[in-house]
Tab-separated table of C-alpha atoms in Angstrom:
chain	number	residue	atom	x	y	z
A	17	UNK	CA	-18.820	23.401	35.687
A	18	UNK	CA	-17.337	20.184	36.524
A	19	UNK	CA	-19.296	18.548	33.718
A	20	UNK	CA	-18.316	20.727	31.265
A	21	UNK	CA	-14.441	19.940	32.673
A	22	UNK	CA	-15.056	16.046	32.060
A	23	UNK	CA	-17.102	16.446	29.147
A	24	UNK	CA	-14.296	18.793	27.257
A	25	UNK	CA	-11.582	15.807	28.996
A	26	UNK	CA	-13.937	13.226	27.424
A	27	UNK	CA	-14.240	14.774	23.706
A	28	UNK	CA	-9.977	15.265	23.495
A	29	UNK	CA	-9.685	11.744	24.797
A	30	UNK	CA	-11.698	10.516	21.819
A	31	UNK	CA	-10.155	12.611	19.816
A	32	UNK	CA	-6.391	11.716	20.755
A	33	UNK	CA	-7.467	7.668	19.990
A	34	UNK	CA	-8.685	8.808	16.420
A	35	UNK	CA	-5.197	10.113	15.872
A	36	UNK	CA	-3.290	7.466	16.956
A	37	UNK	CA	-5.669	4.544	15.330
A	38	UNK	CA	-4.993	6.779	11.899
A	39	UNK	CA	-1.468	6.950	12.709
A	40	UNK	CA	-1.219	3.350	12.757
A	41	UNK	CA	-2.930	2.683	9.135
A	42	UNK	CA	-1.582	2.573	6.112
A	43	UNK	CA	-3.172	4.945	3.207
A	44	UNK	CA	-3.661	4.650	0.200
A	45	UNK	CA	-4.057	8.366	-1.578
A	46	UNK	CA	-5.493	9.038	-5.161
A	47	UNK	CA	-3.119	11.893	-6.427
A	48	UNK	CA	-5.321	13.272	-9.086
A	49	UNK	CA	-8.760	12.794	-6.520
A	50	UNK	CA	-6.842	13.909	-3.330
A	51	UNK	CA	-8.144	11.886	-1.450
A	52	UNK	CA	-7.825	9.132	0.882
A	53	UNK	CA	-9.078	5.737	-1.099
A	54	UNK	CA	-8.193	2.791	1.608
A	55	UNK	CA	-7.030	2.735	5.167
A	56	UNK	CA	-5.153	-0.758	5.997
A	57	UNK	CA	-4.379	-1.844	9.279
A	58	UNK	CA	-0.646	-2.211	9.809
A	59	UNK	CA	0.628	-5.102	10.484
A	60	UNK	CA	4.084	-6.967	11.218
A	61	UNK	CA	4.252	-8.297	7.818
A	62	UNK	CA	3.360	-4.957	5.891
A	63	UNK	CA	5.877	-3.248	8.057
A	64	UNK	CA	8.831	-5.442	7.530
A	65	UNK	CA	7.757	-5.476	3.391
A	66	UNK	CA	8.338	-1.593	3.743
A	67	UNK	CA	11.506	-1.934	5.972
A	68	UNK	CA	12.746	-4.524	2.940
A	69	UNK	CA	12.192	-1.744	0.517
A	70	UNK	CA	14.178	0.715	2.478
A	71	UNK	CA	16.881	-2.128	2.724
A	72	UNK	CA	16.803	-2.206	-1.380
A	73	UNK	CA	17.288	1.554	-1.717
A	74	UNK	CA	19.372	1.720	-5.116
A	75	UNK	CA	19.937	5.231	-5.542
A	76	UNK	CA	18.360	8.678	-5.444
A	77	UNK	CA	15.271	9.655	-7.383
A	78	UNK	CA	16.037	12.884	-9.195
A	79	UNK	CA	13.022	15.160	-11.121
A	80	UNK	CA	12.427	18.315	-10.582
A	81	UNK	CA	8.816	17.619	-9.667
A	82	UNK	CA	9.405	13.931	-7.962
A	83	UNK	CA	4.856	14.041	-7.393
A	84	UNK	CA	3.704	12.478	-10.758
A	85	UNK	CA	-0.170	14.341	-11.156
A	86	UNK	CA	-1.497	10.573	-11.725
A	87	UNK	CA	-1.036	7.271	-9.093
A	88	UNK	CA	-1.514	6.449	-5.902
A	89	UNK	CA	0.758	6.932	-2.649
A	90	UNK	CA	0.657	4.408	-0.174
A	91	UNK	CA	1.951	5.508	3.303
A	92	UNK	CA	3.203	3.113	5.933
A	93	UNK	CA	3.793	4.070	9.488
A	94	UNK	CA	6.951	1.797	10.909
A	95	UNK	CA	7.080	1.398	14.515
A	96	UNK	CA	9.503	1.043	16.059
A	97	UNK	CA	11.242	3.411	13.494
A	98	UNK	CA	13.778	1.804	11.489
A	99	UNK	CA	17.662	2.969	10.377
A	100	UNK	CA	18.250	3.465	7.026
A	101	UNK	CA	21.669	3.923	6.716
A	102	UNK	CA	23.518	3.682	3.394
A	103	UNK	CA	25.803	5.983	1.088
A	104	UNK	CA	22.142	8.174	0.672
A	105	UNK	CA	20.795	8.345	3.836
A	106	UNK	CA	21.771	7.429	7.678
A	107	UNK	CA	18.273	8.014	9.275
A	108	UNK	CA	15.785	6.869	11.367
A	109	UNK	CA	12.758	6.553	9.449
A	110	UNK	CA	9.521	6.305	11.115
A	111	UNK	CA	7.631	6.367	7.906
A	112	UNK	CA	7.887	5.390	4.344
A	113	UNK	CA	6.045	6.075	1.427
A	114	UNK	CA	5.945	4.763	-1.635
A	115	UNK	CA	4.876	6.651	-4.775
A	116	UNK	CA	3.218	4.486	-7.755
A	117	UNK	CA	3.272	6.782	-10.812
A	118	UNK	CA	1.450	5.474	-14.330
A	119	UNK	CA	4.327	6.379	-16.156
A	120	UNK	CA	7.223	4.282	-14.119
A	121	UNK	CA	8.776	2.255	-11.676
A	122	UNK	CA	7.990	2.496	-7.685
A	123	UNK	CA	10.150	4.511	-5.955
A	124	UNK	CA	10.179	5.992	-2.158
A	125	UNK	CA	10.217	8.916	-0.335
A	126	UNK	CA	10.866	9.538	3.166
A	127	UNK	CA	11.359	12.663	5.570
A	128	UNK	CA	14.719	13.456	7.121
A	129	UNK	CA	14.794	14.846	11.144
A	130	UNK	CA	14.474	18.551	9.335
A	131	UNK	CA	11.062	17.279	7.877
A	132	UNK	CA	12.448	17.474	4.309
A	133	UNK	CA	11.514	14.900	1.158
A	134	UNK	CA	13.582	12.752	0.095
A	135	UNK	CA	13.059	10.314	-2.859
A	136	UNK	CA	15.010	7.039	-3.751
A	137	UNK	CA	15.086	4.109	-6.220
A	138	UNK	CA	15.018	0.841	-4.604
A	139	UNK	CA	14.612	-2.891	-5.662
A	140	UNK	CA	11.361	-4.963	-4.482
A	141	UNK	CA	8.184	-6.890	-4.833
A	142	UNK	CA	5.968	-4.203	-4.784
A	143	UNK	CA	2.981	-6.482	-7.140
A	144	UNK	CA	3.085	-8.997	-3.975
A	145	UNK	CA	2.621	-6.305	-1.425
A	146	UNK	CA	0.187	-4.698	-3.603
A	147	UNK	CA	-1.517	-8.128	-3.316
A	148	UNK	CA	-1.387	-8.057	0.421
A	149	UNK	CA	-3.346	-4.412	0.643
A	150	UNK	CA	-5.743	-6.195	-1.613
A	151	UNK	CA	-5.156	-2.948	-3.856
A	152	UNK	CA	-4.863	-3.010	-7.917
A	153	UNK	CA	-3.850	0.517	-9.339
């Protein structure tokens, strides 16, 4: 019985570390594979590159359907979570994601404290950080 006990305490132990390493990576997602195509460590430098996007948020994004069926998603985690806070949002955000359609410009989305999408325009280097993920669309 008590081996059981430690072995079940064992398996969620392992199990709560793989969550929180993939927390802690960026992603890059296929939209038309669905799938997962990179994980990236984060890193200081990544982080503040997403945090400067969030600073050069330009406006909203508005389509009805802001997923585009073709590019790639790239998620960053930010921790500590950082305020966005401008004439669109006054947030923390504790994730950012930024959506590279093959039809137009980056833009991001991020999730409100009710969990709900929200998609801007925003001004940045995204080739450079592209570069840094070592990831060509």
């Amino acid at each position: 019985m008590i081996k059981k006990i430690i072995l079940i305490l064992f398996i969620s132990l392992i199990f709560e570390t793989v969550i929180a390493q993939t927390n802690k990576q960026i992603e890059i997602f296929d939209i038309s594979k669905g799938e997962v195509l990179k994980y990236i460590k984060v890193n200081i430098g990544l982080q503040q590159d997403a945090e400067t996007f969030l600073k050069g948020i330009t406006g909203l994004y508005v389509r009805i359907d802001p997923i585009p069926s073709e590019g790639y998603l790239v998620k960053i985690p930010l921790d500590p979570s950082f305020l966005v806070k401008n004439q669109w949002i006054n947030e923390l955000v504790d994730e950012v994601i930024i959506v590279f359609s093959t039809r137009e410009a980056p833009y991001l989305m991020v999730f409100d404290k009710e969990n709900r999408p929200l998609f801007f325009t925003f001004e940045g280097d995204t080739d450079t950080f592209l570069t840094k993920l070592n990831f060509t669309p």
